[in-house]
Amino acid sequence: MHLIALLIGLVIERLATQLFHLRRLRWIDRIIDAGFQQANRLPNWPALVAIVIITILLALPVLAIMLALGDSLLGFPYLLLAIVVLFFSLGPQDIGEDVDEYCTAIEEGDADRIRETARALIEGDVPDDTLERIHKVEEAVCVQANNRLFAVIFWFVLLGPLGAWTYRATDLVRRRAVFAASRDEEGSCDRLRDAASLLHGWLAWIPARLTAIGYAAAGNFDSAIGAWRAPSELEADSPTEYNEHLLARVGFAALALIDEPDEDLVSRGVRGATAANRLVFRLLMIWAVVIAAMTLYGWTQ
């Protein structure tokens, strides 16, 4: 049943782009902020305990509905729940759409839009140097694919709707904690940010490595494995940063893009972002085949 829900959910992900705004879930931010306020009133409590409690509270409604539905009506209500939960767990934005908007901005030469669309993928500061920005976007596509897509699929296959939504809940809490820490001049939210990043990094640890292996299989294997084995010059302060560094360098190496003679930066930027998006799509097809085979042999539900 999970395979059917997964296939339907991925089809909806590709077709129902007009519904993506529903996945922003801004109303959940108020719940998370309330949890942060309570946690700050108990400074002696470990921050990780507070983050885990907030995540559990966000996941409880899905668990309650699953228990209430059970196997009623031959599992059809559960199937609908799984599809809905999967839809809201993926994203919130579609990587392909973000890449298309970025490429369109490059082709039109709109500097403000280029920076805006690049920031949506990088989720951080956009380099001023054009070639550095191009490489950063290519790496970001490989990183975001795990966070928005593959990690969600992994936990959905392993634990069903509850697993997928719990992972998304940790990501929502992490993002909100980063935002709260950036606005907190006293630094009281720094410990919550670090704890949220730690929990999210733990849940993303296995999917990140499966995704990195997938990049090697779907792209240039030798370059990707070489990048994996090579020591990283970047320091990682948390499991989340370590996962992102691994995905960035392995994914970028798997692309194995060769500079073409007389190619301008506009063409290079479009070619690189498109190649990264295609790598993600090829890996998605590999995952679909593997999950289907596991389902047929009874290794998953």
XYZ file of N, CA and C in Angstrom, residues 68-281:
642
model
N -6.962 5.696 14.532
C -8.418 5.727 14.418
C -8.903 5.019 13.155
N -8.156 5.166 12.075
C -8.570 4.555 10.803
C -8.353 3.046 10.810
N -7.199 2.615 11.300
C -6.905 1.190 11.308
C -6.972 0.592 9.910
N -7.610 -0.562 9.811
C -7.784 -1.246 8.523
C -9.221 -1.147 8.024
N -9.920 -0.097 8.431
C -11.316 0.037 8.028
C -11.451 0.205 6.527
N -12.553 -0.298 5.986
C -12.862 -0.180 4.548
C -11.702 -0.651 3.677
N -11.107 -1.782 4.079
C -10.025 -2.414 3.321
C -8.795 -1.518 3.173
N -8.644 -0.606 4.113
C -7.468 0.250 4.107
C -7.538 1.449 3.184
N -8.696 1.675 2.546
C -8.796 2.799 1.609
C -8.642 4.150 2.309
N -9.277 4.372 3.485
C -9.052 5.652 4.180
C -7.580 5.859 4.547
N -6.901 4.769 4.927
C -5.481 4.882 5.254
C -4.682 5.283 4.020
N -5.046 4.738 2.863
C -4.368 5.090 1.618
C -4.520 6.582 1.329
N -5.727 7.105 1.499
C -5.954 8.530 1.276
C -5.136 9.370 2.253
N -5.104 8.928 3.521
C -4.311 9.650 4.518
C -2.836 9.656 4.125
N -2.341 8.512 3.685
C -0.930 8.414 3.312
C -0.598 9.353 2.161
N -1.491 9.451 1.184
C -1.259 10.333 0.030
C -1.250 11.795 0.473
N -2.215 12.170 1.303
C -2.303 13.557 1.773
C -1.082 13.924 2.614
N -0.717 13.047 3.547
C 0.432 13.324 4.411
C 1.716 13.411 3.594
N 1.863 12.508 2.620
C 3.054 12.536 1.781
C 3.133 13.845 0.989
N 2.005 14.289 0.481
C 1.991 15.537 -0.283
C 2.460 16.708 0.574
N 2.011 16.774 1.824
C 2.393 17.882 2.690
C 3.783 17.695 3.291
N 4.316 16.475 3.234
C 5.657 16.232 3.760
C 6.730 16.564 2.738
N 6.429 16.402 1.462
C 7.388 16.730 0.408
C 7.511 18.239 0.268
N 8.630 18.660 -0.285
C 8.780 20.087 -0.589
C 9.335 20.903 0.561
N 8.827 22.126 0.765
C 7.533 22.631 0.295
C 7.484 23.032 -1.180
N 8.632 23.360 -1.775
C 8.643 23.731 -3.176
C 9.189 22.577 -4.020
N 8.773 22.526 -5.276
C 9.279 21.512 -6.196
C 10.629 21.965 -6.740
N 11.615 21.085 -6.689
C 12.957 21.445 -7.126
C 12.964 21.802 -8.611
N 12.250 21.016 -9.411
C 12.214 21.269 -10.848
C 11.694 22.656 -11.173
N 10.648 23.079 -10.463
C 10.102 24.418 -10.699
C 11.095 25.501 -10.288
N 11.764 25.303 -9.159
C 12.754 26.279 -8.715
C 13.895 26.399 -9.728
N 14.321 25.255 -10.270
C 15.393 25.268 -11.275
C 14.919 25.959 -12.550
N 13.700 25.686 -12.971
C 13.172 26.335 -14.181
C 13.105 27.850 -14.018
N 12.654 28.314 -12.848
C 12.576 29.755 -12.606
C 13.970 30.384 -12.584
N 14.915 29.669 -12.019
C 16.297 30.161 -11.972
C 16.878 30.269 -13.386
N 16.667 29.235 -14.195
C 17.183 29.248 -15.561
C 16.524 30.347 -16.398
N 15.226 30.539 -16.206
C 14.525 31.600 -16.925
C 15.082 32.967 -16.558
N 15.360 33.162 -15.267
C 15.922 34.432 -14.805
C 17.302 34.672 -15.424
N 18.107 33.624 -15.536
C 19.435 33.761 -16.149
C 19.304 34.156 -17.617
N 18.420 33.476 -18.330
C 18.254 33.737 -19.761
C 17.726 35.151 -20.015
N 16.914 35.651 -19.092
C 16.372 37.005 -19.248
C 17.317 38.078 -18.732
N 18.348 37.647 -18.016
C 19.324 38.610 -17.512
C 18.817 39.486 -16.387
N 17.809 39.030 -15.658
C 17.230 39.790 -14.548
C 18.055 39.511 -13.282
N 18.919 40.434 -12.914
C 19.837 40.214 -11.797
C 19.103 39.986 -10.474
N 18.068 40.791 -10.216
C 17.328 40.640 -8.957
C 16.632 39.283 -8.881
N 16.041 38.879 -9.985
C 15.348 37.594 -10.001
C 16.333 36.432 -9.932
N 17.490 36.586 -10.542
C 18.517 35.544 -10.449
C 18.907 35.326 -8.996
N 19.142 36.428 -8.292
C 19.533 36.326 -6.885
C 18.405 35.743 -6.041
N 17.188 36.129 -6.335
C 16.034 35.627 -5.576
C 15.841 34.129 -5.795
N 15.879 33.694 -7.051
C 15.676 32.272 -7.346
C 16.858 31.428 -6.868
N 18.056 31.993 -6.936
C 19.228 31.273 -6.429
C 19.145 31.109 -4.917
N 18.673 32.149 -4.226
C 18.541 32.080 -2.770
C 17.505 31.025 -2.363
N 16.451 30.855 -3.168
C 15.430 29.851 -2.872
C 16.015 28.443 -2.891
N 17.026 28.236 -3.726
C 17.671 26.925 -3.806
C 18.778 26.779 -2.763
N 19.597 27.809 -2.645
C 20.728 27.743 -1.724
C 20.269 27.835 -0.271
N 19.192 28.594 -0.040
C 18.679 28.848 1.312
C 19.762 29.500 2.166
N 20.446 30.453 1.571
C 21.505 31.174 2.260
C 21.988 32.311 1.385
N 23.132 32.833 1.739
C 23.699 33.950 0.987
C 24.126 33.496 -0.405
N 23.832 34.334 -1.402
C 24.189 34.038 -2.787
C 25.524 34.703 -3.100
N 26.522 33.943 -3.587
C 27.829 34.541 -3.914
C 27.698 35.629 -4.982
N 28.526 36.654 -4.869
C 28.514 37.730 -5.862
C 29.175 37.301 -7.167
N 30.195 36.448 -7.067
C 30.869 35.963 -8.266
C 29.941 35.051 -9.056
N 29.807 35.285 -10.350
C 28.842 34.551 -11.170
C 29.155 33.061 -11.219
N 30.402 32.700 -11.495
C 30.758 31.285 -11.605
C 30.622 30.583 -10.266
N 30.962 31.265 -9.187
C 30.799 30.682 -7.852
C 29.323 30.450 -7.548
N 28.477 31.401 -7.961
C 27.037 31.223 -7.770
C 26.520 30.035 -8.563
N 26.999 29.865 -9.781
C 26.577 28.745 -10.629
C 26.903 27.417 -9.952
N 28.134 27.301 -9.440
C 28.527 26.060 -8.761
C 27.724 25.852 -7.481
N 27.472 26.945 -6.772
C 26.731 26.849 -5.513
C 25.297 26.369 -5.760
N 24.682 26.836 -6.837
C 23.320 26.404 -7.166
C 23.303 24.925 -7.534
N 24.283 24.484 -8.300
C 24.353 23.071 -8.674
C 24.474 22.188 -7.437
N 25.294 22.605 -6.489
C 25.426 21.857 -5.240
C 24.124 21.913 -4.440
N 23.478 23.070 -4.442
C 22.250 23.240 -3.668
C 21.135 22.341 -4.174
N 21.048 22.151 -5.477
C 20.023 21.258 -6.024
C 20.224 19.849 -5.474
N 21.473 19.402 -5.404
C 21.769 18.067 -4.882
C 21.454 17.961 -3.391
N 21.678 19.037 -2.662
C 21.379 19.045 -1.227
C 19.874 19.085 -0.994
N 19.179 19.992 -1.693
C 17.750 20.153 -1.489
C 16.967 18.910 -1.905
N 17.487 18.161 -2.877
C 16.789 16.950 -3.313
C 16.642 15.966 -2.160
N 17.655 15.877 -1.306
C 17.551 14.973 -0.163
C 16.573 15.509 0.869
N 16.664 16.793 1.153
C 15.825 17.381 2.196
C 14.359 17.425 1.799
N 14.091 17.761 0.536
C 12.713 17.935 0.093
C 12.080 16.635 -0.409
N 12.904 15.676 -0.841
C 12.356 14.538 -1.561
C 12.811 13.189 -0.998
N 14.105 12.899 -1.102
C 14.567 11.539 -0.831
C 14.482 11.152 0.641
N 14.795 12.065 1.545
C 14.679 11.742 2.967
C 13.223 11.493 3.354
N 12.311 12.261 2.771
C 10.881 12.062 3.032
C 10.446 10.689 2.524
N 10.886 10.340 1.315
C 10.536 9.030 0.751
C 11.099 7.910 1.622
N 12.340 8.066 2.081
C 12.961 7.035 2.923
C 12.131 6.764 4.170
N 11.771 7.825 4.885
C 11.018 7.639 6.124
C 9.586 7.201 5.851
N 9.042 7.576 4.691
C 7.702 7.116 4.328
C 7.710 5.610 4.078
N 8.710 5.132 3.364
C 8.812 3.691 3.094
C 9.060 2.922 4.386
N 9.876 3.509 5.275
C 10.237 2.801 6.506
C 9.123 2.790 7.540
N 8.480 3.943 7.750
C 7.494 4.064 8.835
C 6.137 4.588 8.380
N 5.946 4.726 7.064
C 4.656 5.173 6.568
C 4.450 6.668 6.748
N 3.201 7.120 6.741
C 2.897 8.559 6.859
C 3.502 9.198 8.104
N 3.515 8.443 9.216
C 4.063 9.002 10.459
C 5.546 9.319 10.305
N 6.292 8.437 9.651
C 7.714 8.674 9.451
C 7.980 9.880 8.575
N 7.241 9.986 7.459
C 7.430 11.116 6.538
C 7.096 12.433 7.222
N 5.981 12.469 7.948
C 5.566 13.725 8.576
C 6.485 14.091 9.741
N 6.977 13.104 10.484
C 7.899 13.392 11.583
C 9.175 14.030 11.052
N 9.670 13.508 9.927
C 10.867 14.118 9.330
C 10.575 15.553 8.907
N 9.431 15.778 8.258
C 9.098 17.140 7.849
C 8.931 18.049 9.057
N 8.376 17.507 10.163
C 8.206 18.303 11.377
C 9.562 18.744 11.924
N 10.552 17.851 11.904
C 11.891 18.245 12.377
C 12.474 19.336 11.494
N 12.181 19.302 10.213
C 12.681 20.331 9.299
C 11.986 21.664 9.558
N 10.670 21.611 9.803
C 9.938 22.841 10.118
C 10.460 23.473 11.408
N 10.704 22.641 12.406
C 11.228 23.141 13.683
C 12.628 23.715 13.489
N 13.456 23.021 12.704
C 14.821 23.502 12.461
C 14.807 24.861 11.768
N 14.006 24.987 10.721
C 13.951 26.245 9.994
C 13.465 27.385 10.892
N 12.457 27.087 11.696
C 11.927 28.129 12.578
C 12.926 28.491 13.660
N 13.684 27.512 14.130
C 14.690 27.788 15.153
C 15.813 28.650 14.590
N 16.206 28.387 13.349
C 17.221 29.215 12.697
C 16.717 30.650 12.543
N 15.453 30.786 12.150
C 14.858 32.117 11.998
C 14.786 32.837 13.339
N 14.358 32.120 14.392
C 14.240 32.742 15.717
C 15.610 33.160 16.239
N 16.621 32.333 16.015
C 17.971 32.660 16.490
C 18.533 33.877 15.764
N 18.182 34.033 14.482
C 18.685 35.172 13.712
C 18.086 36.494 14.193
N 16.917 36.431 14.827
C 16.245 37.641 15.289
C 16.425 37.871 16.788
N 17.047 36.917 17.471
C 17.204 37.003 18.918
C 18.573 37.589 19.238
N 18.605 38.826 19.674
C 19.871 39.495 19.970
C 20.499 38.977 21.253
N 19.692 38.422 22.151
C 20.216 37.931 23.420
C 20.848 36.554 23.296
N 20.557 35.834 22.192
C 21.150 34.517 21.987
C 20.473 33.391 22.738
N 19.280 33.646 23.269
C 18.593 32.607 24.037
C 18.079 31.477 23.160
N 17.912 31.748 21.857
C 17.402 30.724 20.946
C 18.512 29.924 20.260
N 19.760 30.269 20.547
C 20.872 29.573 19.892
C 20.890 28.088 20.271
N 20.607 27.800 21.531
C 20.638 26.405 21.966
C 19.509 25.607 21.329
N 18.362 26.252 21.102
C 17.257 25.577 20.426
C 17.591 25.330 18.960
N 18.251 26.309 18.337
C 18.666 26.154 16.938
C 19.636 24.979 16.800
N 20.614 24.909 17.707
C 21.602 23.832 17.633
C 20.958 22.472 17.882
N 20.017 22.411 18.822
C 19.349 21.145 19.123
C 18.456 20.706 17.967
N 17.745 21.665 17.358
C 16.882 21.338 16.225
C 17.702 20.844 15.038
N 18.843 21.479 14.806
C 19.731 21.049 13.729
C 20.286 19.666 14.005
N 20.572 19.378 15.267
C 21.088 18.062 15.645
C 20.066 16.968 15.376
N 18.821 17.184 15.810
C 17.771 16.178 15.610
C 17.500 15.961 14.126
N 17.401 17.044 13.373
C 17.159 16.926 11.942
C 18.319 16.204 11.258
N 19.538 16.514 11.675
C 20.707 15.859 11.091
C 20.732 14.374 11.358
N 20.298 13.965 12.538
C 20.231 12.532 12.845
C 19.266 11.812 11.909
N 18.083 12.402 11.707
C 17.087 11.754 10.856
C 17.499 11.774 9.380
N 18.316 12.742 8.999
C 18.744 12.841 7.599
C 20.027 12.071 7.330
N 20.642 11.493 8.350
C 21.963 10.870 8.203
C 21.930 9.707 7.211
N 21.038 8.751 7.426
C 20.964 7.589 6.521
C 20.482 7.995 5.132
N 19.373 8.745 5.005
C 18.934 9.156 3.663
C 20.006 9.933 2.895
N 20.779 10.766 3.585
C 21.814 11.547 2.905
C 22.854 10.633 2.270
N 23.210 9.570 2.960
C 24.212 8.659 2.416
C 23.634 7.778 1.316
N 22.388 7.400 1.446
C 21.747 6.664 0.357
C 21.618 7.546 -0.885
N 21.302 8.809 -0.670
C 21.199 9.746 -1.793
C 22.558 9.959 -2.442
N 23.612 10.088 -1.626
C 24.952 10.261 -2.176
C 25.364 9.046 -2.997
N 25.069 7.845 -2.503
C 25.348 6.628 -3.270
C 24.558 6.652 -4.576
N 23.315 7.115 -4.495
C 22.478 7.203 -5.684
C 23.036 8.162 -6.717
N 23.605 9.282 -6.253
C 24.220 10.226 -7.187
C 25.368 9.557 -7.945
N 26.133 8.738 -7.233
C 27.232 8.024 -7.889
C 26.704 7.052 -8.939
N 25.588 6.386 -8.618
C 25.006 5.418 -9.560
C 24.350 6.110 -10.748
N 23.742 7.284 -10.508
C 23.020 7.977 -11.570
C 23.904 8.923 -12.373
N 25.103 9.211 -11.860
C 26.002 10.131 -12.548
C 27.347 9.497 -12.818
N 28.396 10.296 -12.700
C 29.755 9.810 -12.921
C 30.229 9.107 -11.655
N 30.289 7.777 -11.700
C 30.552 6.981 -10.499
C 31.939 7.261 -9.935
N 32.958 7.234 -10.780
C 34.332 7.393 -10.305
C 34.545 8.757 -9.649
N 34.027 9.806 -10.285
C 34.199 11.147 -9.728
C 33.454 11.290 -8.404
N 32.251 10.726 -8.333
C 31.452 10.839 -7.118
C 32.093 10.101 -5.947
N 32.558 8.876 -6.185
C 33.202 8.104 -5.114
C 34.503 8.774 -4.684
N 35.222 9.326 -5.659
C 36.444 10.040 -5.312
C 36.167 11.250 -4.435
N 35.081 11.966 -4.737
C 34.707 13.124 -3.923
C 34.275 12.705 -2.527
N 33.615 11.563 -2.430
C 33.181 11.060 -1.125
C 34.398 10.733 -0.257
N 35.392 10.083 -0.847
C 36.559 9.656 -0.083
C 37.499 10.801 0.231
N 37.461 11.831 -0.582
C 38.375 12.958 -0.377
C 38.015 13.699 0.905
N 39.018 14.099 1.690
C 38.716 14.861 2.915
C 38.124 16.213 2.568
N 37.149 16.624 3.355
C 36.486 17.896 3.114
C 37.238 19.013 3.815
N 37.390 20.142 3.114
C 38.043 21.298 3.714
C 37.077 22.120 4.554
N 35.769 21.828 4.422
C 34.765 22.595 5.153
C 34.519 21.953 6.508
N 34.440 22.770 7.542
C 34.148 22.287 8.875
C 32.641 22.224 9.075
N 32.193 21.141 9.680
C 30.770 20.962 9.946
C 30.521 21.085 11.442
N 29.639 22.001 11.824
C 29.329 22.212 13.229
C 28.186 21.334 13.710
N 27.492 20.660 12.786
C 26.347 19.838 13.154
C 26.182 18.722 12.131
N 25.429 17.667 12.483
C 25.166 16.604 11.510
C 24.498 17.120 10.247
N 23.632 18.132 10.386
C 22.967 18.696 9.210
C 23.991 19.286 8.245
N 24.939 20.063 8.770
C 25.957 20.657 7.907
C 26.850 19.586 7.289
N 27.173 18.558 8.055
C 28.004 17.483 7.509
C 27.278 16.774 6.370
N 25.986 16.494 6.565
C 25.196 15.860 5.505
C 25.170 16.723 4.248
N 24.980 18.019 4.439
C 24.895 18.924 3.300
C 26.223 19.015 2.561
N 27.324 19.055 3.295
C 28.640 19.097 2.653
C 28.875 17.825 1.836
N 28.499 16.683 2.385
C 28.674 15.417 1.672
C 27.855 15.391 0.391
N 26.587 15.758 0.488
C 25.716 15.744 -0.689
C 26.188 16.744 -1.736
N 26.671 17.890 -1.293
C 27.107 18.929 -2.226
C 28.307 18.460 -3.037
N 29.326 17.926 -2.368
C 30.536 17.563 -3.110
C 30.359 16.292 -3.928
N 29.588 15.319 -3.412
C 29.359 14.090 -4.178
C 28.443 14.362 -5.363
N 27.377 15.128 -5.137
C 26.469 15.457 -6.233
C 27.140 16.269 -7.306
N 27.940 17.258 -6.903
C 28.643 18.098 -7.885
C 29.632 17.260 -8.691
N 30.326 16.349 -8.015
C 31.278 15.488 -8.723
C 30.565 14.534 -9.667
N 29.392 14.048 -9.273
C 28.636 13.124 -10.122
C 28.190 13.790 -11.415
N 28.001 15.099 -11.380
C 27.617 15.817 -12.596
C 28.740 15.771 -13.634
N 29.985 15.873 -13.150
C 31.162 15.791 -14.017
C 31.019 16.696 -15.240
N 30.640 17.937 -15.002
C 30.456 18.876 -16.108
C 31.808 19.349 -16.643
N 31.931 19.339 -17.937
C 33.151 19.777 -18.603
C 32.879 21.115 -19.294
N 33.762 22.077 -19.042
C 33.599 23.390 -19.672
C 33.742 23.266 -21.185
N 32.764 23.802 -21.879
C 32.786 23.762 -23.333
C 33.453 25.012 -23.901
N 34.153 24.889 -25.031
C 34.832 26.045 -25.619
C 33.832 27.145 -25.989
N 34.215 28.365 -25.714
C 33.425 29.548 -26.090
C 32.031 29.557 -25.464
N 31.856 28.869 -24.345
C 30.555 28.868 -23.661
C 30.485 30.056 -22.709
N 29.429 30.849 -22.820
C 29.286 31.991 -21.920
C 28.693 31.541 -20.591
N 28.711 32.438 -19.611
C 28.248 32.097 -18.270
C 26.742 31.869 -18.216
N 25.997 32.499 -19.117
C 24.555 32.269 -19.160
C 24.272 30.819 -19.542
N 24.892 30.367 -20.607
C 24.699 28.982 -21.050
C 25.217 28.008 -20.010
N 26.360 28.356 -19.385
C 26.926 27.464 -18.357
C 25.999 27.348 -17.160
N 25.410 28.457 -16.757
C 24.502 28.421 -15.616
C 23.265 27.589 -15.879
N 22.686 27.739 -17.061
C 21.494 26.969 -17.421
C 21.843 25.488 -17.551
N 22.969 25.198 -18.186
C 23.366 23.804 -18.393
C 23.645 23.108 -17.065
N 24.310 23.802 -16.152
C 24.641 23.197 -14.877
C 23.420 22.918 -14.015
N 22.516 23.905 -13.910
C 21.310 23.717 -13.096
C 20.416 22.632 -13.692
N 20.310 22.611 -15.012
C 19.493 21.597 -15.678
C 20.084 20.207 -15.490
N 21.410 20.111 -15.570
C 22.069 18.826 -15.379
C 21.853 18.305 -13.959
N 21.920 19.199 -12.970
C 21.684 18.791 -11.586
C 20.256 18.308 -11.394
N 19.305 18.991 -12.014
C 17.906 18.582 -11.911
C 17.688 17.226 -12.578
N 18.352 16.987 -13.697
C 18.231 15.693 -14.377
C 18.848 14.574 -13.546
N 19.940 14.879 -12.872
C 20.550 13.883 -11.990
C 19.573 13.474 -10.894
N 18.890 14.449 -10.316
C 17.892 14.174 -9.281
C 16.757 13.310 -9.844
N 16.309 13.636 -11.047
C 15.209 12.881 -11.653
C 15.632 11.435 -11.938
